[in-house]
């Protein structure tokens, strides 16, 4: 049967975090979305709960503060002497760090995917968009004008015409398979786990700690999480000699295995969710074909880096703003090619790094090693992208797409830093006090660092050629500037009283420098003035 629904230009397939972020980004851009998931009920389970700092920044731009508010700090790890409840070592996953003006989200935290999905669904509902559960994509056919999708719900087929499909249904989903994308890599037989959520009480198991018994080759970890209940834990069973498939299918075997490794009295109350895990280290050869894209789950990581969910939502965020501009008719379809060009190198380098960590863990038999700050994902960059422009960068330098943050260097393609305690000029009731509260996924932000009003005016004049719904401006004056009540042709004017913005963006007082911040919080351009701004936007927008 043909659909009687009003048309939605984008069909999102899969309602995990990547699909929900893709849908929310598009909705905030004013693009109607239909989002479906073949499962009849929302997923349960903690799954991959780690959220890294760059992803918290993403949720900040999407105005979803609950993720940071409800996520919990990573507990101190407590490892035990073999066969005893005697503590051998206590360790932090990451060295303690305080937030800085440029990095307000400074440390990883944990939130179960079940709760994360609930939060994101709630934000979709603000746009009168809800996930259609139990609705499966069976096939699709592309043309120059759009995509015809065949959906099934309760045994009834529906033909749905849309312009774009975003496949967030994972590596095993129909979108990747029908596009014919390869999924190259390896399956590691030396890494087998059973993981899940459980409710239990163990004598001597302090809920202030993340407990680890045994080794990576044969051991159990228990992480307390009140999301499951007051007696809730996320467990991981590691044992290559076990038939993990058989164990994962038996509540009794799971209880027996945990009891055999943890030498204390344990009362089991309920097995909430369980899954078998094998290390498949693979990635697709490309992220799109025609009008159909894949996002999230298109690379399979080892669990040691905790990057899988984070990279998935960052894929979706990168795609969302570009697809919105094309759908609005403001950008050429060639902009969508940069989704593939920007994300593939990042994912490739990320897999290399997480595999290196995995190999180290396998060799040492320990998972308590302190991890590298590179996993914070703040150094991910698109300096190599065809659409970024930097009039100050030194050409020929080697580029690592998945790099470590270096706050002494800042180039186009890098993450845009934050800066707090800005003082707005000209009154108004704006609650913008930080740069991060200014950045949003439906417009570019042109930051003009200038010594005075007069220095900023020519640059602001050049912005009049652009649609104000997708380009906004902010002038950042140094603390030494004499501020008058002269009307600025800028959306916002700030005085950087404490110097945080000038410091983070490496601008000297007295300089005029322009930063164009993309809707995904990435620096699209660093230029001298108006001509550079025009050159950058000529790479993004049509007819300018």
Coordinates of C-alpha atoms in Angstrom, one line a residue:
X1 CA 0.0 0.0 0.0
X2 CA 1.1 3.6 -0.6
X3 CA 1.6 5.9 2.4
X4 CA -1.0 8.4 3.3
X5 CA 1.3 10.2 5.7
X6 CA 2.5 13.7 4.9
X7 CA 5.8 13.5 3.2
X8 CA 9.0 13.9 5.2
X9 CA 12.1 14.7 3.3
X10 CA 14.3 12.6 5.5
X11 CA 13.7 9.0 6.7
X12 CA 15.9 8.0 9.6
X13 CA 16.2 4.2 10.0
X14 CA 17.2 3.1 13.5
X15 CA 16.4 4.9 16.8
X16 CA 19.6 4.4 18.8
X17 CA 21.7 7.4 19.8
X18 CA 23.0 8.0 16.2
X19 CA 19.6 8.0 14.7
X20 CA 18.1 10.2 17.4
X21 CA 20.9 12.7 17.1
X22 CA 20.5 12.8 13.3
X23 CA 16.8 13.4 13.7
X24 CA 17.1 16.0 16.3
X25 CA 19.8 17.9 14.4
X26 CA 17.6 18.0 11.3
X27 CA 14.5 19.0 13.3
X28 CA 16.3 21.9 14.9
X29 CA 17.2 22.9 11.3
X30 CA 13.5 23.0 10.4
X31 CA 13.6 19.8 8.3
X32 CA 10.7 17.3 8.9
X33 CA 11.9 13.8 9.8
X34 CA 10.3 10.4 10.0
X35 CA 12.2 8.0 12.3
X36 CA 11.5 4.3 12.5
X37 CA 12.9 1.3 14.4
X38 CA 12.2 -2.3 13.7
X39 CA 12.3 -3.3 17.4
X40 CA 8.7 -3.3 18.9
X41 CA 9.9 -1.7 22.1
X42 CA 12.7 0.7 23.1
X43 CA 16.0 -1.0 23.8
X44 CA 17.0 -1.7 27.4
X45 CA 20.5 -2.0 28.8
X46 CA 23.5 0.1 29.7
X47 CA 25.4 -1.1 26.6
X48 CA 28.3 1.4 25.9
X49 CA 27.8 4.0 28.7
X50 CA 30.9 6.1 28.3
X51 CA 30.5 9.7 27.0
X52 CA 33.6 11.6 26.2
X53 CA 34.1 15.4 26.4
X54 CA 33.7 16.1 22.7
X55 CA 30.3 14.4 22.8
X56 CA 29.2 16.5 25.8
X57 CA 30.0 19.5 23.7
X58 CA 27.8 18.1 20.9
X59 CA 24.9 17.7 23.3
X60 CA 25.5 21.2 24.6
X61 CA 25.2 22.6 21.0
X62 CA 22.0 20.5 20.6
X63 CA 20.7 22.1 23.9
X64 CA 20.3 18.7 25.6
X65 CA 21.8 19.5 29.0
X66 CA 20.3 16.5 30.7
X67 CA 23.0 14.2 29.3
X68 CA 25.7 16.0 31.3
X69 CA 23.5 16.6 34.3
X70 CA 22.4 12.9 34.7
X71 CA 25.7 11.2 33.6
X72 CA 27.8 10.0 36.5
X73 CA 31.5 10.4 37.1
X74 CA 33.6 7.3 36.4
X75 CA 34.1 5.4 39.7
X76 CA 37.6 4.6 41.0
X77 CA 38.6 1.1 39.8
X78 CA 39.3 -1.4 42.6
X79 CA 41.2 -4.6 41.6
X80 CA 41.6 -7.5 44.0
X81 CA 44.4 -10.0 44.8
X82 CA 43.7 -13.4 43.2
X83 CA 41.0 -15.4 44.9
X84 CA 40.4 -12.9 47.7
X85 CA 38.5 -9.8 48.6
X86 CA 41.7 -8.0 49.5
X87 CA 42.2 -4.9 47.5
X88 CA 45.4 -5.0 45.4
X89 CA 45.1 -1.6 43.7
X90 CA 42.8 1.4 43.3
X91 CA 43.2 3.4 40.2
X92 CA 41.5 6.1 38.2
X93 CA 40.6 5.5 34.5
X94 CA 41.8 9.1 33.8
X95 CA 44.0 11.5 35.8
X96 CA 41.9 14.0 37.7
X97 CA 41.4 17.2 35.8
X98 CA 39.5 20.4 36.4
X99 CA 37.4 22.2 33.8
X100 CA 39.1 25.1 32.1
X101 CA 37.6 28.2 30.4
X102 CA 38.2 26.6 26.9
X103 CA 37.2 23.1 28.0
X104 CA 34.1 23.1 30.2
X105 CA 33.4 19.4 29.7
X106 CA 36.7 18.1 30.9
X107 CA 36.2 14.5 31.8
X108 CA 34.4 11.4 30.6
X109 CA 31.2 10.3 32.4
X110 CA 28.8 7.4 32.2
X111 CA 25.2 7.2 31.2
X112 CA 23.4 4.1 30.1
X113 CA 22.1 4.1 26.5
X114 CA 18.6 3.2 27.7
X115 CA 18.5 6.6 29.6
X116 CA 20.3 8.4 26.9
X117 CA 17.6 7.3 24.4
X118 CA 14.8 8.4 26.7
X119 CA 16.4 11.9 26.9
X120 CA 16.8 12.3 23.2
X121 CA 13.3 11.0 22.4
X122 CA 11.9 13.6 24.8
X123 CA 13.6 16.3 22.8
X124 CA 12.3 14.9 19.5
X125 CA 8.8 15.1 21.0
X126 CA 9.2 18.9 21.3
X127 CA 9.0 18.9 17.5
X128 CA 6.0 16.6 17.4
X129 CA 8.2 13.8 16.3
X130 CA 8.1 10.3 17.8
X131 CA 9.9 7.1 17.0
X132 CA 7.7 4.6 15.1
X133 CA 8.6 1.3 16.8
X134 CA 8.0 -2.0 15.2
X135 CA 8.5 -0.5 11.8
X136 CA 11.1 -2.1 9.5
X137 CA 12.7 -0.9 6.3
X138 CA 12.5 -3.9 3.9
X139 CA 14.0 -2.3 0.8
X140 CA 14.5 1.0 -1.0
X141 CA 15.1 2.2 -4.5
X142 CA 16.9 5.5 -5.5
X143 CA 16.2 7.9 -8.3
X144 CA 17.5 11.3 -9.2
X145 CA 14.5 12.9 -7.4
X146 CA 14.4 10.8 -4.2
X147 CA 14.1 7.4 -2.6
X148 CA 11.2 5.0 -2.5
X149 CA 11.2 3.0 0.7
X150 CA 9.2 -0.1 1.4
X151 CA 8.3 -0.4 5.1
X152 CA 6.6 -3.1 7.1
X153 CA 4.7 -2.9 10.3
X154 CA 2.5 -5.7 11.8
X155 CA 2.8 -7.6 8.5
X156 CA 1.5 -4.7 6.4
X157 CA 3.7 -3.2 3.7
X158 CA 3.8 0.5 3.1
X159 CA 5.5 2.4 0.2
X160 CA 7.0 5.7 1.4
X161 CA 8.5 8.3 -0.8
X162 CA 11.2 10.4 0.7
X163 CA 14.2 12.5 -0.6
X164 CA 16.9 11.1 1.7
X165 CA 17.5 8.1 4.0
X166 CA 19.9 8.2 7.0
X167 CA 20.7 4.6 8.0
X168 CA 21.5 4.4 11.6
X169 CA 20.5 0.8 11.9
X170 CA 24.0 -0.5 12.5
X171 CA 26.5 -2.6 10.6
X172 CA 24.1 -5.5 10.3
X173 CA 21.2 -3.3 9.2
X174 CA 19.6 -3.3 5.8
X175 CA 20.8 0.1 4.7
X176 CA 24.5 -0.9 4.7
X177 CA 23.7 -4.2 3.1
X178 CA 21.5 -2.9 0.3
X179 CA 23.9 -0.1 -0.5
X180 CA 26.5 -2.8 -1.0
X181 CA 29.1 -1.2 1.3
X182 CA 31.9 -3.4 2.2
X183 CA 32.7 -4.1 5.9
X184 CA 36.4 -5.0 6.0
X185 CA 38.4 -5.9 9.0
X186 CA 38.9 -8.8 11.4
X187 CA 37.0 -10.8 14.0
X188 CA 39.2 -11.3 17.0
X189 CA 38.9 -14.8 18.6
X190 CA 41.1 -13.8 21.5
X191 CA 38.4 -11.4 22.8
X192 CA 35.1 -12.8 24.0
X193 CA 32.9 -11.4 26.6
X194 CA 29.4 -11.6 28.0
X195 CA 28.1 -8.3 29.2
X196 CA 24.9 -7.0 30.6
X197 CA 22.9 -5.5 33.5
X198 CA 22.1 -7.4 36.7
X199 CA 20.7 -6.8 40.1
X200 CA 22.6 -8.4 42.9
X201 CA 23.9 -7.9 46.4
X202 CA 27.5 -8.9 47.2
X203 CA 29.0 -8.9 50.7
X204 CA 31.8 -6.3 50.7
X205 CA 31.0 -4.9 47.3
X206 CA 31.1 -1.1 48.0
X207 CA 28.9 0.7 45.5
X208 CA 31.4 3.7 45.5
X209 CA 33.8 1.6 43.3
X210 CA 34.0 -0.2 40.0
X211 CA 35.2 -3.7 40.9
X212 CA 37.5 -5.9 38.9
X213 CA 38.2 -9.5 39.7
X214 CA 40.7 -11.7 37.9
X215 CA 42.4 -10.6 34.6
X216 CA 41.3 -9.6 31.1
X217 CA 41.8 -13.3 30.1
X218 CA 39.5 -14.6 32.9
X219 CA 37.7 -12.2 35.1
X220 CA 34.6 -10.2 36.0
X221 CA 34.0 -6.5 36.4
X222 CA 31.0 -5.0 38.2
X223 CA 30.2 -1.3 37.8
X224 CA 27.4 0.1 40.1
X225 CA 24.6 2.0 38.3
X226 CA 21.5 3.2 40.0
X227 CA 19.8 3.5 36.6
X228 CA 19.1 -0.2 37.0
X229 CA 18.2 -0.1 40.6
X230 CA 19.7 0.4 44.1
X231 CA 21.2 -3.0 43.6
X232 CA 22.0 -2.6 39.9
X233 CA 25.3 -3.3 38.3
X234 CA 26.7 -3.5 34.8
X235 CA 28.7 -6.7 34.5
X236 CA 31.4 -8.0 32.1
X237 CA 32.5 -11.6 32.1
X238 CA 35.8 -12.2 30.3
X239 CA 36.9 -15.7 29.6
X240 CA 38.2 -17.0 26.2
X241 CA 37.8 -20.6 27.4
X242 CA 34.1 -20.2 28.1
X243 CA 31.4 -20.9 25.5
X244 CA 30.2 -17.3 25.7
X245 CA 27.3 -18.0 23.4
X246 CA 26.0 -20.7 25.7
X247 CA 26.6 -18.6 28.8
X248 CA 24.8 -15.5 27.4
X249 CA 21.7 -17.7 26.9
X250 CA 21.6 -19.0 30.4
X251 CA 20.8 -16.9 33.5
X252 CA 22.0 -19.8 35.7
X253 CA 25.4 -20.0 33.9
X254 CA 25.9 -16.3 34.2
X255 CA 25.2 -16.5 38.0
X256 CA 27.6 -19.5 38.3
X257 CA 30.4 -17.8 36.4
X258 CA 30.2 -14.6 38.4
X259 CA 30.1 -16.6 41.7
X260 CA 33.2 -18.6 40.6
X261 CA 35.3 -15.5 40.1
X262 CA 34.1 -13.3 43.0
X263 CA 35.0 -14.8 46.3
X264 CA 32.1 -13.4 48.4
X265 CA 28.5 -14.2 49.2
X266 CA 26.3 -13.0 46.4
X267 CA 22.5 -12.8 46.3
X268 CA 21.2 -12.6 42.7
X269 CA 18.0 -10.7 42.3
X270 CA 17.4 -10.3 38.5
X271 CA 19.2 -10.5 35.2
X272 CA 18.0 -7.4 33.3
X273 CA 19.8 -7.6 30.0
X274 CA 22.6 -9.6 28.5
X275 CA 24.6 -9.7 25.3
X276 CA 27.6 -11.6 23.9
X277 CA 30.5 -9.6 22.6
X278 CA 33.2 -10.5 20.2
X279 CA 35.8 -8.0 19.0
X280 CA 34.9 -7.3 15.4
X281 CA 37.3 -4.5 14.3
X282 CA 35.8 -3.4 11.0
X283 CA 34.6 -0.4 9.1
X284 CA 32.7 0.5 5.9
X285 CA 34.5 1.7 2.8
X286 CA 32.3 4.8 2.5
X287 CA 29.4 6.4 4.3
X288 CA 27.0 7.2 1.5
X289 CA 25.7 6.3 -2.0
X290 CA 23.5 8.7 -3.8
X291 CA 20.7 9.9 -1.5
X292 CA 21.3 7.3 1.2
X293 CA 23.7 7.7 4.1
X294 CA 24.9 5.5 6.9
X295 CA 25.7 6.9 10.4
X296 CA 26.7 5.1 13.5
X297 CA 27.7 1.5 13.9
X298 CA 29.5 1.5 10.6
X299 CA 32.7 0.8 12.3
X300 CA 33.0 -1.8 15.1
X301 CA 35.5 -1.0 17.8
X302 CA 37.1 -2.9 20.5
X303 CA 35.5 -2.0 23.9
X304 CA 38.8 -0.7 25.3
X305 CA 38.5 2.8 23.8
X306 CA 34.8 3.4 24.5
X307 CA 34.6 5.4 21.3
X308 CA 31.8 3.5 19.4
X309 CA 28.7 5.4 20.6
X310 CA 30.6 8.7 20.6
X311 CA 31.9 8.4 17.0
X312 CA 28.4 7.4 15.9
X313 CA 26.7 10.5 17.2
X314 CA 29.5 12.6 15.9
X315 CA 28.9 11.1 12.4
X316 CA 25.2 12.0 12.7
X317 CA 26.0 15.6 13.8
X318 CA 28.4 16.1 10.9
X319 CA 25.9 14.9 8.4
X320 CA 22.8 16.7 9.9
X321 CA 23.7 20.3 9.3
X322 CA 24.9 19.6 5.8
X323 CA 21.9 17.7 4.8
X324 CA 19.7 20.5 6.1
X325 CA 21.4 23.1 4.0
X326 CA 21.0 21.0 0.9
X327 CA 17.4 20.2 1.6
X328 CA 16.7 24.0 2.1
X329 CA 18.2 24.7 -1.3
X330 CA 21.0 26.8 0.2
X331 CA 23.8 24.4 -0.6
X332 CA 24.8 22.2 -3.5
X333 CA 24.6 18.4 -3.1
X334 CA 28.4 18.4 -3.4
X335 CA 28.5 19.6 0.2
X336 CA 27.2 16.1 1.2
X337 CA 30.4 14.5 -0.3
X338 CA 32.3 16.1 2.6
X339 CA 30.5 14.0 5.1
X340 CA 32.3 11.0 3.7
X341 CA 35.6 12.9 3.2
X342 CA 35.7 14.2 6.7
X343 CA 34.5 11.3 8.7
X344 CA 36.2 8.3 7.1
X345 CA 39.8 9.4 8.0
X346 CA 38.7 10.1 11.6
X347 CA 37.1 6.6 12.0
X348 CA 40.1 4.9 10.3
X349 CA 42.6 6.5 12.7
X350 CA 40.3 5.9 15.6
X351 CA 40.1 2.2 14.9
X352 CA 43.9 2.1 14.7
X353 CA 44.2 3.7 18.1
X354 CA 41.6 1.6 19.9
X355 CA 43.0 -1.6 18.4
X356 CA 46.5 -0.6 19.7
X357 CA 45.0 -0.2 23.2
X358 CA 43.2 -3.6 22.8
X359 CA 46.5 -5.3 21.9
X360 CA 48.2 -3.8 24.9
X361 CA 45.4 -5.0 27.1
X362 CA 45.6 -8.5 25.7
X363 CA 49.4 -8.7 26.1
X364 CA 49.4 -7.4 29.7
X365 CA 46.2 -9.1 30.8
X366 CA 45.2 -5.9 32.5
X367 CA 42.6 -3.3 31.7
X368 CA 43.5 -0.9 34.5
X369 CA 46.1 1.0 32.4
X370 CA 45.5 4.8 32.3
X371 CA 44.2 5.7 28.9
X372 CA 45.4 8.5 26.6
X373 CA 43.8 11.9 26.6
X374 CA 43.4 11.4 22.8
X375 CA 40.3 9.4 23.7
X376 CA 38.6 12.6 24.9
X377 CA 38.1 13.3 21.2
X378 CA 38.9 17.0 21.5
X379 CA 41.7 16.7 19.0
X380 CA 39.5 15.3 16.2
X381 CA 39.8 17.7 13.3
X382 CA 39.0 18.2 9.6
X383 CA 42.1 20.4 8.7
X384 CA 42.4 18.3 5.5
X385 CA 38.8 19.1 4.4
X386 CA 38.1 20.8 1.1
X387 CA 35.6 23.1 2.7
X388 CA 37.7 24.6 5.5
X389 CA 39.8 27.7 4.9
X390 CA 42.8 28.9 6.9
X391 CA 44.7 32.0 5.7
X392 CA 47.2 31.6 8.6
X393 CA 48.1 27.9 8.5
X394 CA 51.5 26.7 7.3
X395 CA 51.0 24.3 4.4
X396 CA 52.5 20.9 4.2
X397 CA 52.3 20.0 7.9
X398 CA 51.3 16.4 8.6
X399 CA 47.7 16.0 9.7
X400 CA 46.2 13.5 12.1
X401 CA 42.4 13.5 11.8
X402 CA 42.1 11.7 15.1
X403 CA 44.7 13.7 17.0
X404 CA 45.5 14.8 20.5
X405 CA 44.3 18.3 21.5
X406 CA 47.1 21.0 21.4
X407 CA 45.8 24.2 22.8
X408 CA 48.9 26.1 21.7
X409 CA 47.9 25.6 18.0
X410 CA 44.5 26.3 16.4
X411 CA 43.6 25.8 12.8
X412 CA 40.6 25.7 10.6
X413 CA 39.1 22.3 10.9
X414 CA 39.7 22.1 14.7
X415 CA 37.2 22.0 17.4
X416 CA 36.1 25.6 18.4
X417 CA 37.1 26.3 22.1
X418 CA 34.7 27.8 24.6
X419 CA 35.2 31.1 26.5
X420 CA 33.1 32.1 29.5
X421 CA 32.2 35.3 31.3
X422 CA 31.7 37.4 28.2
X423 CA 30.1 40.8 28.8
X424 CA 27.4 41.8 26.3
X425 CA 27.5 45.3 24.9
X426 CA 24.3 47.2 24.3
X427 CA 22.1 45.5 26.9
X428 CA 19.4 43.2 25.8
X429 CA 18.1 40.2 27.6
X430 CA 20.4 37.6 25.9
X431 CA 21.5 34.8 28.3
X432 CA 24.6 34.2 26.1
X433 CA 27.6 34.5 28.4
X434 CA 29.8 31.9 26.8
X435 CA 30.8 31.1 23.2
X436 CA 29.4 27.6 23.6
X437 CA 26.0 29.0 24.4
X438 CA 26.2 30.9 21.1
X439 CA 26.9 27.9 18.8
X440 CA 23.9 26.0 17.5
X441 CA 23.4 23.4 14.7
X442 CA 21.2 25.5 12.4
X443 CA 23.6 28.4 11.7
X444 CA 27.2 29.4 11.2
X445 CA 28.6 31.8 13.7
X446 CA 31.1 34.5 12.5
X447 CA 33.3 35.6 15.3
X448 CA 35.0 38.9 14.6
X449 CA 37.9 39.6 17.0
X450 CA 38.6 43.3 16.5
X451 CA 40.3 46.1 18.5
X452 CA 37.3 48.4 17.9
X453 CA 33.9 48.9 16.4
X454 CA 35.4 50.5 13.3
X455 CA 37.7 47.6 12.6
X456 CA 34.7 45.2 12.6
X457 CA 32.3 47.1 10.4
X458 CA 33.7 46.2 7.0
X459 CA 33.5 42.5 7.9
X460 CA 30.0 42.7 9.2
X461 CA 29.0 44.5 6.1
X462 CA 30.0 41.6 4.0
X463 CA 27.7 39.3 6.0
X464 CA 24.6 41.2 4.8
X465 CA 24.7 39.0 1.7
X466 CA 23.8 35.9 3.7
X467 CA 20.5 34.6 5.0
X468 CA 20.4 35.6 8.7
X469 CA 18.7 32.3 9.6
X470 CA 21.9 30.4 8.7
X471 CA 24.6 33.0 9.4
X472 CA 25.0 34.9 12.7
X473 CA 27.7 37.3 13.9
X474 CA 29.4 38.1 17.1
X475 CA 32.1 40.8 17.7
X476 CA 34.6 40.0 20.4
X477 CA 36.3 43.2 21.7
X478 CA 39.3 43.1 24.0
X479 CA 39.0 44.2 27.6
X480 CA 40.9 47.4 26.8
X481 CA 38.4 48.5 24.1
X482 CA 36.5 51.7 24.7
X483 CA 32.9 50.7 24.3
X484 CA 30.3 53.2 23.2
X485 CA 26.6 53.0 22.5
X486 CA 27.2 53.0 18.8
X487 CA 24.9 50.6 17.0
X488 CA 26.7 47.5 15.7
X489 CA 25.5 45.7 12.6
X490 CA 26.3 42.5 14.5
X491 CA 23.9 40.1 16.2
X492 CA 25.9 40.2 19.4
X493 CA 28.8 42.3 20.7
X494 CA 30.9 41.1 23.7
X495 CA 33.8 42.5 25.7
X496 CA 36.2 39.8 26.7
X497 CA 36.8 41.2 30.1
X498 CA 38.8 38.2 31.4
X499 CA 40.6 37.5 28.2
X500 CA 39.4 33.9 27.9
X501 CA 38.2 34.2 24.2
X502 CA 41.4 35.9 23.0
X503 CA 43.5 33.3 24.9
X504 CA 41.6 30.3 23.6
X505 CA 41.5 31.5 20.0
X506 CA 45.2 32.6 20.2
X507 CA 44.4 36.2 19.1
X508 CA 46.6 39.1 20.2
X509 CA 45.0 42.3 21.4
X510 CA 45.2 44.7 18.6
X511 CA 44.7 42.1 15.9
X512 CA 41.7 41.7 13.6
X513 CA 40.9 38.1 13.0
X514 CA 37.8 36.3 11.9
X515 CA 36.7 32.7 12.8
X516 CA 33.7 31.1 11.1
X517 CA 32.3 28.4 13.4
X518 CA 30.3 25.7 11.6
X519 CA 27.0 24.4 12.9
X520 CA 28.8 21.4 14.3
X521 CA 31.1 23.5 16.5
X522 CA 34.1 23.1 14.2
X523 CA 36.1 26.1 13.0
X524 CA 35.3 26.3 9.3
X525 CA 37.6 29.3 8.6
X526 CA 40.2 31.5 10.1
X527 CA 40.7 34.5 7.9
X528 CA 41.9 38.1 7.9
X529 CA 38.7 39.8 6.9
X530 CA 35.7 40.1 4.6
X531 CA 37.2 38.5 1.5
X532 CA 38.2 35.4 3.4
X533 CA 34.7 35.1 4.8
X534 CA 33.2 35.3 1.3
X535 CA 35.7 32.7 0.0
X536 CA 34.7 30.3 2.8
X537 CA 31.0 30.7 2.3
X538 CA 31.4 30.2 -1.5
X539 CA 32.4 26.7 -0.6
X540 CA 29.2 26.2 1.5
X541 CA 26.3 28.1 0.0
X542 CA 24.9 28.4 -3.5
X543 CA 24.8 31.7 -5.4
X544 CA 27.0 33.8 -3.2

